[in-house]
Amino acid sequence: DIQSRVFLVAIIRKSSALLALIMEQARMQNMLQSLQQSDPAIDHIVGYSKFVVAYLLQQDGANPGWRKANIEGPVYLVRRRGTPRYQLLVKNQFSTNDLLDDLHPDWELDCQKNYVFYKVEDPSKRIRGLWFHDDNERQRVEGIVEKTLKEIRSAPVEPQTEPQPQVMPAGQPEMDTQPQLAVSKPPAPPETVTVSTTSVKSALRALADDDAFVGMVMQKLKENQHVSG
């Protein structure tokens, strides 16, 4: 009957949404692992877009203007452990010559249709331009960059203090005051997420553990039994 069909559609939609979430998490994890091969300090992808073309503004010479940087590929805004905290990376699909910039509070951002322009804090570096095929993607990435810059600008500045020399008591022999290297633990290996029949079965079993979902199933079964009786 109609109620049973509606109920079945609801189950299929919820299962499909859960499966799509699993696949998206697996894709993000695979991208993160790929980036960590060149920079193990990266711990999170804040945002990304599948394809951009990088430009650099040539302001000197007889013909100033925008020049292609010969860098095309996916763009990532990544978060790192340590300093710099955030970086913008265009992974070049043609060579290992990537575009990599550290996000800084002094960045100047200017955006137009299909383009994101930004001026880094170093005046010796040329202004960058990123071209997006889809302007909706441009707006989404622009929002992520602006939000991250706002976070950086609002973060409290840690005071820089110089270490004070130690005063040794009279008559006590001097100790070796050479600073020791801090040994930190290696980063934990990233958790591997793969899409398989096992993971899909686990996801579907998770639906059975959802009290609200099971309650909805029981209610529909009771209604169908009452109608058939």
Coordinates of C-alpha atoms in Angstrom, one line a residue:
D1 CA 0.0 0.0 0.0
I2 CA 0.9 3.7 -0.1
Q3 CA 2.1 3.8 3.5
S4 CA 4.4 0.9 3.0
R5 CA 5.9 2.5 -0.1
V6 CA 6.4 5.8 1.7
F7 CA 8.0 4.0 4.6
L8 CA 10.4 2.1 2.2
V9 CA 11.4 5.3 0.5
A10 CA 12.2 6.9 3.8
I11 CA 14.5 3.9 4.7
I12 CA 16.2 4.0 1.3
R13 CA 16.8 7.8 1.6
K14 CA 18.2 7.5 5.1
S15 CA 20.5 4.6 4.1
S16 CA 21.6 6.5 1.0
A17 CA 22.5 9.6 3.0
L18 CA 24.5 7.5 5.5
L19 CA 26.3 5.8 2.7
A20 CA 27.1 9.1 1.0
L21 CA 28.5 10.4 4.3
I22 CA 30.7 7.4 4.7
M23 CA 32.1 7.8 1.1
E24 CA 32.7 11.5 1.6
Q25 CA 34.6 10.8 4.9
A26 CA 36.7 8.2 3.0
R27 CA 37.5 10.7 0.2
M28 CA 38.5 13.4 2.7
Q29 CA 40.7 10.9 4.5
N30 CA 42.4 9.8 1.3
M31 CA 43.1 13.4 0.4
L32 CA 44.5 14.1 3.8
Q33 CA 46.8 11.1 3.7
S34 CA 48.0 12.2 0.3
L35 CA 48.9 15.7 1.5
Q36 CA 50.6 14.3 4.6
Q37 CA 53.1 12.5 2.4
S38 CA 54.7 15.8 1.7
D39 CA 53.8 17.6 5.0
P40 CA 53.1 15.3 7.9
A41 CA 52.2 18.3 10.1
I42 CA 48.9 18.7 8.2
D43 CA 46.1 17.5 10.4
H44 CA 42.9 18.8 8.8
I45 CA 41.5 20.0 5.4
V46 CA 39.5 23.1 6.2
G47 CA 38.2 23.4 2.6
Y48 CA 39.1 22.5 -0.9
S49 CA 38.0 22.8 -4.6
K50 CA 38.7 20.3 -7.3
F51 CA 40.3 22.7 -9.9
V52 CA 41.7 26.2 -10.1
V53 CA 44.2 28.0 -12.4
A54 CA 46.8 30.2 -10.6
Y55 CA 47.8 33.6 -11.9
L56 CA 50.5 36.1 -10.8
L57 CA 50.3 39.9 -11.3
Q58 CA 53.2 41.3 -13.2
Q59 CA 53.6 44.9 -12.3
D60 CA 57.0 45.7 -13.7
G61 CA 58.2 45.9 -17.3
A62 CA 56.6 47.2 -20.5
N63 CA 53.5 44.9 -20.4
P64 CA 52.2 44.7 -16.8
G65 CA 49.2 42.4 -16.2
W66 CA 48.2 39.0 -15.1
R67 CA 50.4 36.0 -16.1
K68 CA 49.6 32.4 -15.8
A69 CA 51.8 30.7 -13.2
N70 CA 51.7 27.3 -14.9
I71 CA 50.1 25.9 -11.8
E72 CA 46.7 24.2 -12.2
G73 CA 45.0 21.7 -10.0
P74 CA 43.1 21.3 -6.7
V75 CA 43.3 24.0 -4.1
Y76 CA 43.3 23.2 -0.4
L77 CA 43.1 25.3 2.8
V78 CA 44.9 23.1 5.3
R79 CA 45.4 23.3 9.1
R80 CA 48.7 22.3 10.6
R81 CA 50.2 21.3 13.9
G82 CA 52.6 24.1 14.8
T83 CA 53.5 27.2 12.8
P84 CA 52.3 28.2 10.3
R85 CA 48.9 27.2 11.5
Y86 CA 47.0 27.5 8.1
Q87 CA 48.3 27.3 4.5
L88 CA 46.7 27.7 1.1
L89 CA 48.0 25.2 -1.3
V90 CA 47.4 24.7 -5.1
K91 CA 48.6 21.2 -5.9
N92 CA 50.1 21.5 -9.4
Q93 CA 49.0 18.7 -11.7
F94 CA 51.8 19.4 -14.2
S95 CA 54.8 19.3 -11.9
T96 CA 56.0 19.5 -8.2
N97 CA 56.0 23.3 -8.5
D98 CA 53.0 24.0 -6.2
L99 CA 51.7 27.4 -5.0
L100 CA 52.0 27.4 -1.2
D101 CA 51.2 30.5 1.0
D102 CA 51.0 30.8 4.8
L103 CA 47.8 32.6 5.9
H104 CA 48.7 35.8 7.7
P105 CA 46.6 38.5 9.4
D106 CA 47.9 41.1 6.9
W107 CA 46.5 39.3 3.8
E108 CA 44.4 41.5 1.5
L109 CA 41.5 39.6 -0.2
D110 CA 39.7 40.8 -3.2
C111 CA 37.2 38.7 -5.2
Q112 CA 35.3 39.0 -8.4
K113 CA 33.2 36.6 -10.5
N114 CA 35.2 33.4 -11.0
Y115 CA 38.3 34.9 -9.4
V116 CA 39.8 35.1 -5.9
F117 CA 42.7 37.6 -5.6
Y118 CA 44.9 37.9 -2.6
K119 CA 48.0 39.9 -1.6
V120 CA 50.3 38.2 0.9
E121 CA 52.0 40.0 3.7
D122 CA 55.4 39.9 1.9
P123 CA 55.6 42.9 -0.4
S124 CA 58.3 41.3 -2.5
K125 CA 55.8 38.6 -3.6
R126 CA 53.4 39.2 -6.5
I127 CA 49.6 39.3 -6.0
R128 CA 48.0 36.0 -6.6
G129 CA 44.8 35.2 -8.5
L130 CA 42.9 31.9 -8.6
W131 CA 40.4 31.2 -11.4
F132 CA 37.4 29.0 -10.7
H133 CA 35.3 27.5 -13.4
D134 CA 32.2 27.6 -11.2
D135 CA 31.5 30.9 -9.5
N136 CA 29.5 29.0 -6.8
E137 CA 32.7 27.2 -5.9
R138 CA 34.6 30.5 -5.9
Q139 CA 32.1 31.9 -3.4
R140 CA 32.3 28.9 -1.2
V141 CA 36.1 28.9 -1.1
E142 CA 36.1 32.7 -0.6
G143 CA 33.9 32.3 2.5
I144 CA 36.2 29.6 3.9
V145 CA 39.3 31.8 3.5
E146 CA 37.6 34.9 4.9
K147 CA 36.4 32.9 7.9
T148 CA 39.9 31.5 8.6
L149 CA 41.5 34.9 8.2
K150 CA 39.0 36.4 10.7
E151 CA 39.9 33.6 13.1
I152 CA 43.6 34.4 12.7
R153 CA 43.1 38.1 13.1
S154 CA 41.1 37.7 16.3
A155 CA 43.5 35.2 17.9
P156 CA 45.5 36.8 20.8
V157 CA 49.1 37.5 20.1
E158 CA 51.4 35.5 22.3
P159 CA 54.0 37.7 24.1
Q160 CA 57.6 37.2 23.0
T161 CA 59.8 36.9 26.0
E162 CA 63.6 36.5 26.0
P163 CA 65.1 33.9 28.3
Q164 CA 66.9 35.5 31.3
P165 CA 70.5 34.4 32.0
Q166 CA 70.8 32.2 35.1
V167 CA 72.9 33.6 38.0
M168 CA 75.1 30.9 39.5
P169 CA 75.8 31.0 43.3
A170 CA 79.4 32.0 44.2
G171 CA 81.8 29.1 44.3
Q172 CA 79.5 26.7 42.4
P173 CA 81.0 25.3 39.2
E174 CA 79.3 26.3 36.0
M175 CA 77.0 23.7 34.4
D176 CA 76.7 23.0 30.7
T177 CA 73.8 25.4 29.8
Q178 CA 73.6 24.4 26.2
P179 CA 69.9 23.9 25.4
Q180 CA 68.8 20.4 24.9
L181 CA 66.8 19.4 21.9
A182 CA 63.1 18.7 22.7
V183 CA 62.1 15.2 21.5
S184 CA 58.5 15.1 20.6
K185 CA 56.4 12.1 19.9
P186 CA 55.9 11.2 16.2
P187 CA 52.4 12.0 14.9
A188 CA 50.0 9.2 15.1
P189 CA 49.4 7.5 11.8
P190 CA 46.1 8.6 10.2
E191 CA 43.2 6.3 10.6
T192 CA 42.5 4.6 7.3
V193 CA 38.9 4.8 6.1
T194 CA 37.8 2.6 3.2
V195 CA 34.5 1.9 1.7
S196 CA 33.7 -1.8 1.6
T197 CA 30.8 -4.2 2.0
T198 CA 31.8 -4.5 5.6
S199 CA 31.7 -0.8 6.3
V200 CA 28.3 -0.5 4.6
K201 CA 26.9 -3.4 6.6
S202 CA 28.2 -1.7 9.8
A203 CA 26.5 1.5 8.7
L204 CA 23.3 -0.2 8.2
R205 CA 23.6 -2.0 11.5
A206 CA 24.0 1.4 13.1
L207 CA 20.5 2.2 11.9
A208 CA 19.2 -0.8 13.9
D209 CA 20.9 0.7 17.0
D210 CA 19.1 4.0 16.4
D211 CA 16.2 4.0 18.9
A212 CA 14.3 6.7 17.0
F213 CA 14.6 4.8 13.7
V214 CA 13.6 1.5 15.2
G215 CA 10.6 3.1 16.9
M216 CA 9.5 4.5 13.5
V217 CA 9.8 1.0 12.0
M218 CA 7.7 -0.6 14.8
Q219 CA 5.1 2.1 14.5
K220 CA 4.7 1.6 10.8
L221 CA 4.6 -2.2 11.2
K222 CA 1.8 -1.8 13.8
E223 CA -0.1 0.5 11.5
N224 CA 0.2 -1.9 8.6
Q225 CA -0.9 -4.8 10.8
H226 CA -3.9 -2.9 12.0
V227 CA -4.9 -2.0 8.5
S228 CA -4.5 -5.6 7.2
G229 CA -6.5 -6.9 10.2

